Amino acid sequence: VHLVESGGGSVQAGGSLRLSCQASGYTSRRPCMGWFRQAPGKEREGIATIDIGGFARYADSVKGRFTISRDNAENTLYLQMNNLNPEDAATYYCAAQSSPWIDCTVYNVVNGAWSRGQGTQVTVSS
C-alpha cells in the first residue's frame, strides 16, 4: 500500500490543523491505521490508532486534543489536531497494518512491520 500524507503546515500555539493520509495500491481495508510523529533528536512517538470498526486509541500527550478518523470508502485517514502547542511540532507519519493479529495500539504503530508514508511537517510557534 502507498500512503501519502498532507495537511501539515505552520500554526501558532492554540491553533488547529487537519492531516490527511490517502492510501492507494492494495486498498483492501487495513485492520489498523494510525499516526506517529518524530521531532528532531527525539524518538518516534505513536499518537493515535484506529481499527476497522472505528475504535480509537490515543497517547496521553494528545488525548483530548487530537481526533483520529478514517473513511474506509475513500481509503483516507485523518488526524484533527486542536489546541496545538510547540511540543507538537514534528514530522507526522501515517501508518497501516494489514495483519488482524497485531493489536491496534499507539505502542505497536512505531514497532513492527507497518506500511508508512513519507510524512508531513507540522510547525507550532509560541
JSON list of C-alpha atoms in Angstrom, two decimals:
[
{"chain": "A", "resi": 1, "resn": "VAL", "atom": "CA", "xyz": [0.00, 0.00, 0.00]},
{"chain": "A", "resi": 2, "resn": "HIS", "atom": "CA", "xyz": [1.17, 3.51, -0.77]},
{"chain": "A", "resi": 3, "resn": "LEU", "atom": "CA", "xyz": [0.44, 6.22, 1.82]},
{"chain": "A", "resi": 4, "resn": "VAL", "atom": "CA", "xyz": [0.61, 9.96, 1.17]},
{"chain": "A", "resi": 5, "resn": "GLU", "atom": "CA", "xyz": [0.17, 12.47, 3.97]},
{"chain": "A", "resi": 6, "resn": "SER", "atom": "CA", "xyz": [-0.95, 16.06, 3.53]},
{"chain": "A", "resi": 7, "resn": "GLY", "atom": "CA", "xyz": [-2.20, 18.97, 5.60]},
{"chain": "A", "resi": 8, "resn": "GLY", "atom": "CA", "xyz": [0.89, 19.89, 7.55]},
{"chain": "A", "resi": 9, "resn": "GLY", "atom": "CA", "xyz": [1.98, 23.48, 7.95]},
{"chain": "A", "resi": 10, "resn": "SER", "atom": "CA", "xyz": [2.80, 26.24, 10.40]},
{"chain": "A", "resi": 11, "resn": "VAL", "atom": "CA", "xyz": [0.40, 27.43, 13.06]},
{"chain": "A", "resi": 12, "resn": "GLN", "atom": "CA", "xyz": [0.53, 29.46, 16.24]},
{"chain": "A", "resi": 13, "resn": "ALA", "atom": "CA", "xyz": [0.10, 27.84, 19.61]},
{"chain": "A", "resi": 14, "resn": "GLY", "atom": "CA", "xyz": [-3.56, 27.16, 20.23]},
{"chain": "A", "resi": 15, "resn": "GLY", "atom": "CA", "xyz": [-4.27, 26.69, 16.54]},
{"chain": "A", "resi": 16, "resn": "SER", "atom": "CA", "xyz": [-5.55, 23.67, 14.65]},
{"chain": "A", "resi": 17, "resn": "LEU", "atom": "CA", "xyz": [-4.57, 21.55, 11.68]},
{"chain": "A", "resi": 18, "resn": "ARG", "atom": "CA", "xyz": [-6.15, 18.59, 9.95]},
{"chain": "A", "resi": 19, "resn": "LEU", "atom": "CA", "xyz": [-3.86, 15.98, 8.48]},
{"chain": "A", "resi": 20, "resn": "SER", "atom": "CA", "xyz": [-4.96, 13.56, 5.78]},
{"chain": "A", "resi": 21, "resn": "CYS", "atom": "CA", "xyz": [-3.47, 10.31, 4.58]},
{"chain": "A", "resi": 22, "resn": "GLN", "atom": "CA", "xyz": [-4.53, 8.88, 1.25]},
{"chain": "A", "resi": 23, "resn": "ALA", "atom": "CA", "xyz": [-3.96, 5.15, 0.77]},
{"chain": "A", "resi": 24, "resn": "SER", "atom": "CA", "xyz": [-3.59, 3.61, -2.66]},
{"chain": "A", "resi": 25, "resn": "GLY", "atom": "CA", "xyz": [-2.31, 0.40, -4.18]},
{"chain": "A", "resi": 26, "resn": "TYR", "atom": "CA", "xyz": [-3.51, -2.57, -2.16]},
{"chain": "A", "resi": 27, "resn": "THR", "atom": "CA", "xyz": [-6.60, -0.80, -0.97]},
{"chain": "A", "resi": 28, "resn": "SER", "atom": "CA", "xyz": [-8.38, -3.52, 0.92]},
{"chain": "A", "resi": 29, "resn": "ARG", "atom": "CA", "xyz": [-9.33, -2.01, 4.22]},
{"chain": "A", "resi": 30, "resn": "ARG", "atom": "CA", "xyz": [-6.50, -2.26, 6.66]},
{"chain": "A", "resi": 31, "resn": "PRO", "atom": "CA", "xyz": [-7.44, -3.59, 10.10]},
{"chain": "A", "resi": 32, "resn": "CYS", "atom": "CA", "xyz": [-5.47, -0.86, 11.81]},
{"chain": "A", "resi": 33, "resn": "MET", "atom": "CA", "xyz": [-4.26, 2.57, 10.77]},
{"chain": "A", "resi": 34, "resn": "GLY", "atom": "CA", "xyz": [-2.56, 5.19, 12.81]},
{"chain": "A", "resi": 35, "resn": "TRP", "atom": "CA", "xyz": [-0.35, 8.23, 13.17]},
{"chain": "A", "resi": 36, "resn": "PHE", "atom": "CA", "xyz": [3.02, 8.69, 14.73]},
{"chain": "A", "resi": 37, "resn": "ARG", "atom": "CA", "xyz": [5.38, 11.63, 14.88]},
{"chain": "A", "resi": 38, "resn": "GLN", "atom": "CA", "xyz": [9.05, 12.32, 15.20]},
{"chain": "A", "resi": 39, "resn": "ALA", "atom": "CA", "xyz": [10.72, 15.55, 16.21]},
{"chain": "A", "resi": 40, "resn": "PRO", "atom": "CA", "xyz": [14.41, 16.22, 15.54]},
{"chain": "A", "resi": 41, "resn": "GLY", "atom": "CA", "xyz": [16.59, 14.43, 18.06]},
{"chain": "A", "resi": 42, "resn": "LYS", "atom": "CA", "xyz": [13.65, 12.56, 19.57]},
{"chain": "A", "resi": 43, "resn": "GLU", "atom": "CA", "xyz": [12.31, 9.04, 19.24]},
{"chain": "A", "resi": 44, "resn": "ARG", "atom": "CA", "xyz": [9.22, 8.23, 17.23]},
{"chain": "A", "resi": 45, "resn": "GLU", "atom": "CA", "xyz": [6.04, 8.60, 19.23]},
{"chain": "A", "resi": 46, "resn": "GLY", "atom": "CA", "xyz": [2.86, 6.73, 18.42]},
{"chain": "A", "resi": 47, "resn": "ILE", "atom": "CA", "xyz": [0.00, 9.17, 18.94]},
{"chain": "A", "resi": 48, "resn": "ALA", "atom": "CA", "xyz": [-3.22, 7.64, 17.63]},
{"chain": "A", "resi": 49, "resn": "THR", "atom": "CA", "xyz": [-4.61, 4.48, 16.10]},
{"chain": "A", "resi": 50, "resn": "ILE", "atom": "CA", "xyz": [-8.00, 3.42, 14.80]},
{"chain": "A", "resi": 51, "resn": "ASP", "atom": "CA", "xyz": [-9.23, -0.05, 13.97]},
{"chain": "A", "resi": 52, "resn": "ILE", "atom": "CA", "xyz": [-11.53, -1.12, 11.18]},
{"chain": "A", "resi": 53, "resn": "GLY", "atom": "CA", "xyz": [-14.54, -0.68, 13.42]},
{"chain": "A", "resi": 54, "resn": "GLY", "atom": "CA", "xyz": [-13.62, 2.86, 14.33]},
{"chain": "A", "resi": 55, "resn": "PHE", "atom": "CA", "xyz": [-12.27, 2.26, 17.84]},
{"chain": "A", "resi": 56, "resn": "ALA", "atom": "CA", "xyz": [-9.58, 4.82, 18.55]},
{"chain": "A", "resi": 57, "resn": "ARG", "atom": "CA", "xyz": [-6.68, 4.93, 20.96]},
{"chain": "A", "resi": 58, "resn": "TYR", "atom": "CA", "xyz": [-4.52, 7.92, 21.83]},
{"chain": "A", "resi": 59, "resn": "ALA", "atom": "CA", "xyz": [-1.26, 8.71, 23.52]},
{"chain": "A", "resi": 60, "resn": "ASP", "atom": "CA", "xyz": [-1.69, 10.62, 26.74]},
{"chain": "A", "resi": 61, "resn": "SER", "atom": "CA", "xyz": [0.19, 13.55, 25.21]},
{"chain": "A", "resi": 62, "resn": "VAL", "atom": "CA", "xyz": [-2.58, 14.20, 22.67]},
{"chain": "A", "resi": 63, "resn": "LYS", "atom": "CA", "xyz": [-5.68, 12.80, 24.35]},
{"chain": "A", "resi": 64, "resn": "GLY", "atom": "CA", "xyz": [-8.49, 15.34, 24.35]},
{"chain": "A", "resi": 65, "resn": "ARG", "atom": "CA", "xyz": [-6.84, 17.49, 21.69]},
{"chain": "A", "resi": 66, "resn": "PHE", "atom": "CA", "xyz": [-6.40, 15.18, 18.69]},
{"chain": "A", "resi": 67, "resn": "THR", "atom": "CA", "xyz": [-9.04, 13.09, 16.94]},
{"chain": "A", "resi": 68, "resn": "ILE", "atom": "CA", "xyz": [-8.30, 10.27, 14.53]},
{"chain": "A", "resi": 69, "resn": "SER", "atom": "CA", "xyz": [-10.86, 9.14, 11.98]},
{"chain": "A", "resi": 70, "resn": "ARG", "atom": "CA", "xyz": [-11.00, 7.11, 8.80]},
{"chain": "A", "resi": 71, "resn": "ASP", "atom": "CA", "xyz": [-13.13, 7.00, 5.68]},
{"chain": "A", "resi": 72, "resn": "ASN", "atom": "CA", "xyz": [-12.96, 3.41, 4.53]},
{"chain": "A", "resi": 73, "resn": "ALA", "atom": "CA", "xyz": [-14.82, 4.11, 1.30]},
{"chain": "A", "resi": 74, "resn": "GLU", "atom": "CA", "xyz": [-12.26, 6.76, 0.34]},
{"chain": "A", "resi": 75, "resn": "ASN", "atom": "CA", "xyz": [-9.24, 4.91, 1.80]},
{"chain": "A", "resi": 76, "resn": "THR", "atom": "CA", "xyz": [-8.39, 8.03, 3.76]},
{"chain": "A", "resi": 77, "resn": "LEU", "atom": "CA", "xyz": [-7.16, 8.52, 7.30]},
{"chain": "A", "resi": 78, "resn": "TYR", "atom": "CA", "xyz": [-7.47, 11.83, 9.14]},
{"chain": "A", "resi": 79, "resn": "LEU", "atom": "CA", "xyz": [-5.98, 13.47, 12.21]},
{"chain": "A", "resi": 80, "resn": "GLN", "atom": "CA", "xyz": [-7.71, 16.56, 13.56]},
{"chain": "A", "resi": 81, "resn": "MET", "atom": "CA", "xyz": [-5.30, 18.42, 15.82]},
{"chain": "A", "resi": 82, "resn": "ASN", "atom": "CA", "xyz": [-6.62, 21.15, 18.08]},
{"chain": "A", "resi": 83, "resn": "ASN", "atom": "CA", "xyz": [-5.01, 23.36, 20.70]},
{"chain": "A", "resi": 84, "resn": "LEU", "atom": "CA", "xyz": [-1.56, 22.73, 19.27]},
{"chain": "A", "resi": 85, "resn": "ASN", "atom": "CA", "xyz": [1.48, 23.66, 21.32]},
{"chain": "A", "resi": 86, "resn": "PRO", "atom": "CA", "xyz": [5.19, 23.90, 20.44]},
{"chain": "A", "resi": 87, "resn": "GLU", "atom": "CA", "xyz": [5.77, 20.39, 21.82]},
{"chain": "A", "resi": 88, "resn": "ASP", "atom": "CA", "xyz": [3.58, 19.06, 18.99]},
{"chain": "A", "resi": 89, "resn": "ALA", "atom": "CA", "xyz": [5.99, 20.28, 16.32]},
{"chain": "A", "resi": 90, "resn": "ALA", "atom": "CA", "xyz": [7.27, 17.25, 14.41]},
{"chain": "A", "resi": 91, "resn": "THR", "atom": "CA", "xyz": [7.03, 15.33, 11.20]},
{"chain": "A", "resi": 92, "resn": "TYR", "atom": "CA", "xyz": [3.80, 13.36, 11.24]},
{"chain": "A", "resi": 93, "resn": "TYR", "atom": "CA", "xyz": [3.51, 10.00, 9.53]},
{"chain": "A", "resi": 94, "resn": "CYS", "atom": "CA", "xyz": [0.57, 7.76, 8.85]},
{"chain": "A", "resi": 95, "resn": "ALA", "atom": "CA", "xyz": [0.87, 4.00, 9.02]},
{"chain": "A", "resi": 96, "resn": "ALA", "atom": "CA", "xyz": [-1.20, 1.00, 8.06]},
{"chain": "A", "resi": 97, "resn": "GLN", "atom": "CA", "xyz": [-1.15, -2.56, 9.32]},
{"chain": "A", "resi": 98, "resn": "SER", "atom": "CA", "xyz": [-2.55, -5.47, 7.32]},
{"chain": "A", "resi": 99, "resn": "SER", "atom": "CA", "xyz": [-2.40, -8.14, 9.99]},
{"chain": "A", "resi": 100, "resn": "PRO", "atom": "CA", "xyz": [-5.55, -8.63, 12.06]},
{"chain": "A", "resi": 101, "resn": "TRP", "atom": "CA", "xyz": [-3.39, -10.24, 14.75]},
{"chain": "A", "resi": 102, "resn": "ILE", "atom": "CA", "xyz": [-1.46, -7.11, 15.67]},
{"chain": "A", "resi": 103, "resn": "ASP", "atom": "CA", "xyz": [-3.02, -5.09, 18.46]},
{"chain": "A", "resi": 104, "resn": "CYS", "atom": "CA", "xyz": [-4.03, -1.67, 17.16]},
{"chain": "A", "resi": 105, "resn": "THR", "atom": "CA", "xyz": [-2.16, 0.38, 19.74]},
{"chain": "A", "resi": 106, "resn": "VAL", "atom": "CA", "xyz": [-0.03, 3.50, 19.80]},
{"chain": "A", "resi": 107, "resn": "TYR", "atom": "CA", "xyz": [2.84, 1.34, 21.02]},
{"chain": "A", "resi": 108, "resn": "ASN", "atom": "CA", "xyz": [2.65, -1.00, 18.04]},
{"chain": "A", "resi": 109, "resn": "VAL", "atom": "CA", "xyz": [2.33, 1.73, 15.43]},
{"chain": "A", "resi": 110, "resn": "VAL", "atom": "CA", "xyz": [6.03, 2.52, 15.96]},
{"chain": "A", "resi": 111, "resn": "ASN", "atom": "CA", "xyz": [7.09, -1.08, 16.35]},
{"chain": "A", "resi": 112, "resn": "GLY", "atom": "CA", "xyz": [6.92, -3.92, 13.87]},
{"chain": "A", "resi": 113, "resn": "ALA", "atom": "CA", "xyz": [6.29, -4.04, 10.14]},
{"chain": "A", "resi": 114, "resn": "TRP", "atom": "CA", "xyz": [3.86, -1.33, 9.07]},
{"chain": "A", "resi": 115, "resn": "SER", "atom": "CA", "xyz": [3.39, 0.48, 5.79]},
{"chain": "A", "resi": 116, "resn": "ARG", "atom": "CA", "xyz": [4.36, 4.11, 6.35]},
{"chain": "A", "resi": 117, "resn": "GLY", "atom": "CA", "xyz": [4.13, 7.34, 4.43]},
{"chain": "A", "resi": 118, "resn": "GLN", "atom": "CA", "xyz": [6.81, 9.96, 3.84]},
{"chain": "A", "resi": 119, "resn": "GLY", "atom": "CA", "xyz": [5.49, 12.36, 6.44]},
{"chain": "A", "resi": 120, "resn": "THR", "atom": "CA", "xyz": [4.18, 15.90, 6.63]},
{"chain": "A", "resi": 121, "resn": "GLN", "atom": "CA", "xyz": [5.80, 18.65, 8.67]},
{"chain": "A", "resi": 122, "resn": "VAL", "atom": "CA", "xyz": [3.98, 20.48, 11.47]},
{"chain": "A", "resi": 123, "resn": "THR", "atom": "CA", "xyz": [5.46, 23.61, 13.00]},
{"chain": "A", "resi": 124, "resn": "VAL", "atom": "CA", "xyz": [3.95, 25.36, 16.00]},
{"chain": "A", "resi": 125, "resn": "SER", "atom": "CA", "xyz": [5.13, 28.79, 17.08]},
{"chain": "A", "resi": 126, "resn": "SER", "atom": "CA", "xyz": [4.62, 30.14, 20.59]}
]
